[in-house]
Amino acid sequence: MTFKPGHTEAYIWIWLPGETDPVVCGKVAARDAGPNAIHRFVYGRSYRDLEAAIPLLPHALPIKAGEQPSRRGLHGVLRDAAPDAWGRRVLMYKLQMSVERGEAELTEIDYLLAGGQGVGALHFQGDAEAWQPKASHTAELKDMLSAAEAVEQNQPLPPELDQALLHGTSIGGARPKVLINGESGQPAIAKFSSTTDHHPMVKLEALALLLARRVGIETVTSQQLSVMNKDVLLVNRFDSEAARSGRRHFFSALTALDLDEMEARYAGYPDLADYLRHYSDDVTAQCRELFRRMLLNIMIGNSDDHARNHALFWDGRHVHLTPAYDICVMPRMSLESSQAMEVGEQGKRGTLANALSSCGRFGLTKAEALQMAEEMEVLIRQSWQEACEEAEIPEQLAANLWERTVLSPALHQD
């Protein structure tokens, strides 16, 4: 891989709504070193003059001349498009760099530039004159699975496989994954088990998606596979699913709430509902959908519901929740659960009473919220056995999950 670390600036290209090719949008530059360095973003003059131009965010980064500095680190909307934990691990592996060995760390701009095919409508490169599509490297799914395992075990890879693995580094999350094209040609993410898993986490994510659909939540389209006797979950990419010739711009709930990783603990579902009321054109339906997703996460014990695991489309006029993604039934020993985001008056406590305490922020009366919760609980009870069979959950694990992690008695505590 020909890549020299230490980049301090990058040009940002964007696919505007309905367009098949990107246009240059602006430039981001770091003035200092380190992950928390202040970065300065500026819109290009050509973009500011473009009638169809949209601001990168509805609540920040307005289209205007001059630099717009971040508070700390990358601007949230740019960080959303950058590699996350798994992608960064692959890039460090590719460059054979190690913090433990005292070698230099990649800059945030390095991660933007070195990432593979990005997600969303943003693309990063060193040239403002001509769009330079990133090369697409393909390989058999079984080879990609072996490559991901090799990275986890710090084993060498042949060049054709590490290029294919690099292709998916811009996808968020900490678990092994790669970008592929599905059977219909639709861009998809292949999610693998980790060598450190104590439970069949791929199956448990498939189970969560099935339960979400049963209770009426819009989710990513997914397909469960077995490759080399190992679990793989194919998830269609929602950023290109509804705009096959282009890309859809989106950003995380963390960015919507104007928070960064250091502040993620302050994110809350009611605050996200407030945001939807400000910027959605379908407030009632969107807030109800968000409340339903919050209830589901509580009911199935998904405690990894942090603000990067929620996102919103932005078309320059309105925001809209993306399909639900990265939801998982998380086995636990305790009956009580705590969510990653604030739920209600009792903070992050995963109970129905806590959820009901904030229902007004979602535009729901107590009676409406309670009815929704009761209907969802009935549907989960009715669907549980069939969903476990479809997701191939081992019988003993299903028994251990039922009414401990999923629909725990603690759900109805005051």
JSON list of C-alpha atoms in Angstrom, two decimals, residues 277-363:
[
{"chain": "A", "resi": 277, "resn": "ARG", "atom": "CA", "xyz": [-39.35, 17.74, 15.83]},
{"chain": "A", "resi": 278, "resn": "HIS", "atom": "CA", "xyz": [-37.10, 20.53, 14.59]},
{"chain": "A", "resi": 279, "resn": "TYR", "atom": "CA", "xyz": [-35.92, 19.02, 11.32]},
{"chain": "A", "resi": 280, "resn": "SER", "atom": "CA", "xyz": [-38.30, 16.24, 10.20]},
{"chain": "A", "resi": 281, "resn": "ASP", "atom": "CA", "xyz": [-41.22, 16.82, 7.84]},
{"chain": "A", "resi": 282, "resn": "ASP", "atom": "CA", "xyz": [-43.09, 13.84, 9.34]},
{"chain": "A", "resi": 283, "resn": "VAL", "atom": "CA", "xyz": [-42.68, 14.51, 13.04]},
{"chain": "A", "resi": 284, "resn": "THR", "atom": "CA", "xyz": [-45.48, 12.30, 14.38]},
{"chain": "A", "resi": 285, "resn": "ALA", "atom": "CA", "xyz": [-44.44, 9.16, 12.50]},
{"chain": "A", "resi": 286, "resn": "GLN", "atom": "CA", "xyz": [-40.72, 9.71, 13.05]},
{"chain": "A", "resi": 287, "resn": "CYS", "atom": "CA", "xyz": [-41.00, 10.28, 16.79]},
{"chain": "A", "resi": 288, "resn": "ARG", "atom": "CA", "xyz": [-43.24, 7.24, 17.17]},
{"chain": "A", "resi": 289, "resn": "GLU", "atom": "CA", "xyz": [-40.72, 5.17, 15.22]},
{"chain": "A", "resi": 290, "resn": "LEU", "atom": "CA", "xyz": [-37.91, 6.35, 17.49]},
{"chain": "A", "resi": 291, "resn": "PHE", "atom": "CA", "xyz": [-39.95, 5.54, 20.61]},
{"chain": "A", "resi": 292, "resn": "ARG", "atom": "CA", "xyz": [-40.67, 2.07, 19.21]},
{"chain": "A", "resi": 293, "resn": "ARG", "atom": "CA", "xyz": [-36.94, 1.52, 18.61]},
{"chain": "A", "resi": 294, "resn": "MET", "atom": "CA", "xyz": [-36.14, 2.61, 22.15]},
{"chain": "A", "resi": 295, "resn": "LEU", "atom": "CA", "xyz": [-38.73, 0.18, 23.53]},
{"chain": "A", "resi": 296, "resn": "LEU", "atom": "CA", "xyz": [-37.37, -2.66, 21.39]},
{"chain": "A", "resi": 297, "resn": "ASN", "atom": "CA", "xyz": [-33.82, -2.12, 22.63]},
{"chain": "A", "resi": 298, "resn": "ILE", "atom": "CA", "xyz": [-35.07, -2.24, 26.21]},
{"chain": "A", "resi": 299, "resn": "MET", "atom": "CA", "xyz": [-37.23, -5.33, 25.59]},
{"chain": "A", "resi": 300, "resn": "ILE", "atom": "CA", "xyz": [-34.53, -7.40, 23.85]},
{"chain": "A", "resi": 301, "resn": "GLY", "atom": "CA", "xyz": [-31.65, -6.29, 26.06]},
{"chain": "A", "resi": 302, "resn": "ASN", "atom": "CA", "xyz": [-29.74, -4.38, 23.40]},
{"chain": "A", "resi": 303, "resn": "SER", "atom": "CA", "xyz": [-27.48, -2.33, 25.64]},
{"chain": "A", "resi": 304, "resn": "ASP", "atom": "CA", "xyz": [-25.22, -1.29, 22.73]},
{"chain": "A", "resi": 305, "resn": "ASP", "atom": "CA", "xyz": [-27.75, 1.28, 21.49]},
{"chain": "A", "resi": 306, "resn": "HIS", "atom": "CA", "xyz": [-25.29, 4.19, 21.57]},
{"chain": "A", "resi": 307, "resn": "ALA", "atom": "CA", "xyz": [-25.76, 7.30, 19.46]},
{"chain": "A", "resi": 308, "resn": "ARG", "atom": "CA", "xyz": [-23.55, 6.12, 16.58]},
{"chain": "A", "resi": 309, "resn": "ASN", "atom": "CA", "xyz": [-25.95, 3.21, 16.16]},
{"chain": "A", "resi": 310, "resn": "HIS", "atom": "CA", "xyz": [-28.74, 5.60, 15.15]},
{"chain": "A", "resi": 311, "resn": "ALA", "atom": "CA", "xyz": [-28.58, 7.77, 12.04]},
{"chain": "A", "resi": 312, "resn": "LEU", "atom": "CA", "xyz": [-30.59, 10.24, 9.97]},
{"chain": "A", "resi": 313, "resn": "PHE", "atom": "CA", "xyz": [-30.82, 10.88, 6.25]},
{"chain": "A", "resi": 314, "resn": "TRP", "atom": "CA", "xyz": [-30.48, 14.54, 5.24]},
{"chain": "A", "resi": 315, "resn": "ASP", "atom": "CA", "xyz": [-31.59, 15.80, 1.81]},
{"chain": "A", "resi": 316, "resn": "GLY", "atom": "CA", "xyz": [-30.95, 19.49, 2.41]},
{"chain": "A", "resi": 317, "resn": "ARG", "atom": "CA", "xyz": [-34.51, 20.17, 3.60]},
{"chain": "A", "resi": 318, "resn": "HIS", "atom": "CA", "xyz": [-35.52, 17.49, 6.10]},
{"chain": "A", "resi": 319, "resn": "VAL", "atom": "CA", "xyz": [-34.11, 14.63, 8.12]},
{"chain": "A", "resi": 320, "resn": "HIS", "atom": "CA", "xyz": [-35.51, 11.11, 8.25]},
{"chain": "A", "resi": 321, "resn": "LEU", "atom": "CA", "xyz": [-34.45, 8.15, 10.38]},
{"chain": "A", "resi": 322, "resn": "THR", "atom": "CA", "xyz": [-32.42, 5.60, 8.46]},
{"chain": "A", "resi": 323, "resn": "PRO", "atom": "CA", "xyz": [-33.50, 1.97, 8.74]},
{"chain": "A", "resi": 324, "resn": "ALA", "atom": "CA", "xyz": [-32.55, 0.49, 12.11]},
{"chain": "A", "resi": 325, "resn": "TYR", "atom": "CA", "xyz": [-29.13, -1.20, 12.08]},
{"chain": "A", "resi": 326, "resn": "ASP", "atom": "CA", "xyz": [-26.52, -2.62, 14.47]},
{"chain": "A", "resi": 327, "resn": "ILE", "atom": "CA", "xyz": [-29.12, -3.95, 16.89]},
{"chain": "A", "resi": 328, "resn": "CYS", "atom": "CA", "xyz": [-28.37, -7.13, 18.80]},
{"chain": "A", "resi": 329, "resn": "VAL", "atom": "CA", "xyz": [-29.75, -9.30, 21.58]},
{"chain": "A", "resi": 330, "resn": "MET", "atom": "CA", "xyz": [-26.99, -8.99, 24.20]},
{"chain": "A", "resi": 331, "resn": "PRO", "atom": "CA", "xyz": [-26.84, -11.93, 26.66]},
{"chain": "A", "resi": 332, "resn": "ARG", "atom": "CA", "xyz": [-26.41, -10.88, 30.28]},
{"chain": "A", "resi": 333, "resn": "MET", "atom": "CA", "xyz": [-26.44, -12.43, 33.74]},
{"chain": "A", "resi": 334, "resn": "SER", "atom": "CA", "xyz": [-28.47, -9.73, 35.49]},
{"chain": "A", "resi": 335, "resn": "LEU", "atom": "CA", "xyz": [-32.19, -9.28, 34.99]},
{"chain": "A", "resi": 336, "resn": "GLU", "atom": "CA", "xyz": [-31.79, -5.50, 35.02]},
{"chain": "A", "resi": 337, "resn": "SER", "atom": "CA", "xyz": [-30.40, -3.62, 32.04]},
{"chain": "A", "resi": 338, "resn": "SER", "atom": "CA", "xyz": [-29.03, -0.20, 31.30]},
{"chain": "A", "resi": 339, "resn": "GLN", "atom": "CA", "xyz": [-29.16, 1.44, 27.89]},
{"chain": "A", "resi": 340, "resn": "ALA", "atom": "CA", "xyz": [-26.30, 3.34, 26.28]},
{"chain": "A", "resi": 341, "resn": "MET", "atom": "CA", "xyz": [-28.53, 6.42, 25.82]},
{"chain": "A", "resi": 342, "resn": "GLU", "atom": "CA", "xyz": [-30.76, 8.29, 28.25]},
{"chain": "A", "resi": 343, "resn": "VAL", "atom": "CA", "xyz": [-34.30, 6.89, 28.27]},
{"chain": "A", "resi": 344, "resn": "GLY", "atom": "CA", "xyz": [-36.28, 9.01, 30.71]},
{"chain": "A", "resi": 345, "resn": "GLU", "atom": "CA", "xyz": [-36.44, 10.49, 34.19]},
{"chain": "A", "resi": 346, "resn": "GLN", "atom": "CA", "xyz": [-34.46, 7.54, 35.59]},
{"chain": "A", "resi": 347, "resn": "GLY", "atom": "CA", "xyz": [-31.60, 8.06, 33.19]},
{"chain": "A", "resi": 348, "resn": "LYS", "atom": "CA", "xyz": [-30.51, 5.01, 31.21]},
{"chain": "A", "resi": 349, "resn": "ARG", "atom": "CA", "xyz": [-32.46, 2.46, 33.21]},
{"chain": "A", "resi": 350, "resn": "GLY", "atom": "CA", "xyz": [-34.03, -0.09, 30.87]},
{"chain": "A", "resi": 351, "resn": "THR", "atom": "CA", "xyz": [-37.59, -0.26, 32.19]},
{"chain": "A", "resi": 352, "resn": "LEU", "atom": "CA", "xyz": [-41.00, 0.43, 30.76]},
{"chain": "A", "resi": 353, "resn": "ALA", "atom": "CA", "xyz": [-41.71, 2.96, 33.53]},
{"chain": "A", "resi": 354, "resn": "ASN", "atom": "CA", "xyz": [-38.61, 4.93, 32.60]},
{"chain": "A", "resi": 355, "resn": "ALA", "atom": "CA", "xyz": [-39.57, 4.89, 28.92]},
{"chain": "A", "resi": 356, "resn": "LEU", "atom": "CA", "xyz": [-43.11, 6.07, 29.72]},
{"chain": "A", "resi": 357, "resn": "SER", "atom": "CA", "xyz": [-41.73, 8.94, 31.80]},
{"chain": "A", "resi": 358, "resn": "SER", "atom": "CA", "xyz": [-40.44, 10.62, 28.63]},
{"chain": "A", "resi": 359, "resn": "CYS", "atom": "CA", "xyz": [-43.23, 9.68, 26.19]},
{"chain": "A", "resi": 360, "resn": "GLY", "atom": "CA", "xyz": [-44.44, 13.28, 25.92]},
{"chain": "A", "resi": 361, "resn": "ARG", "atom": "CA", "xyz": [-41.14, 14.26, 24.31]},
{"chain": "A", "resi": 362, "resn": "PHE", "atom": "CA", "xyz": [-42.05, 11.80, 21.52]},
{"chain": "A", "resi": 363, "resn": "GLY", "atom": "CA", "xyz": [-45.53, 13.29, 21.09]}
]
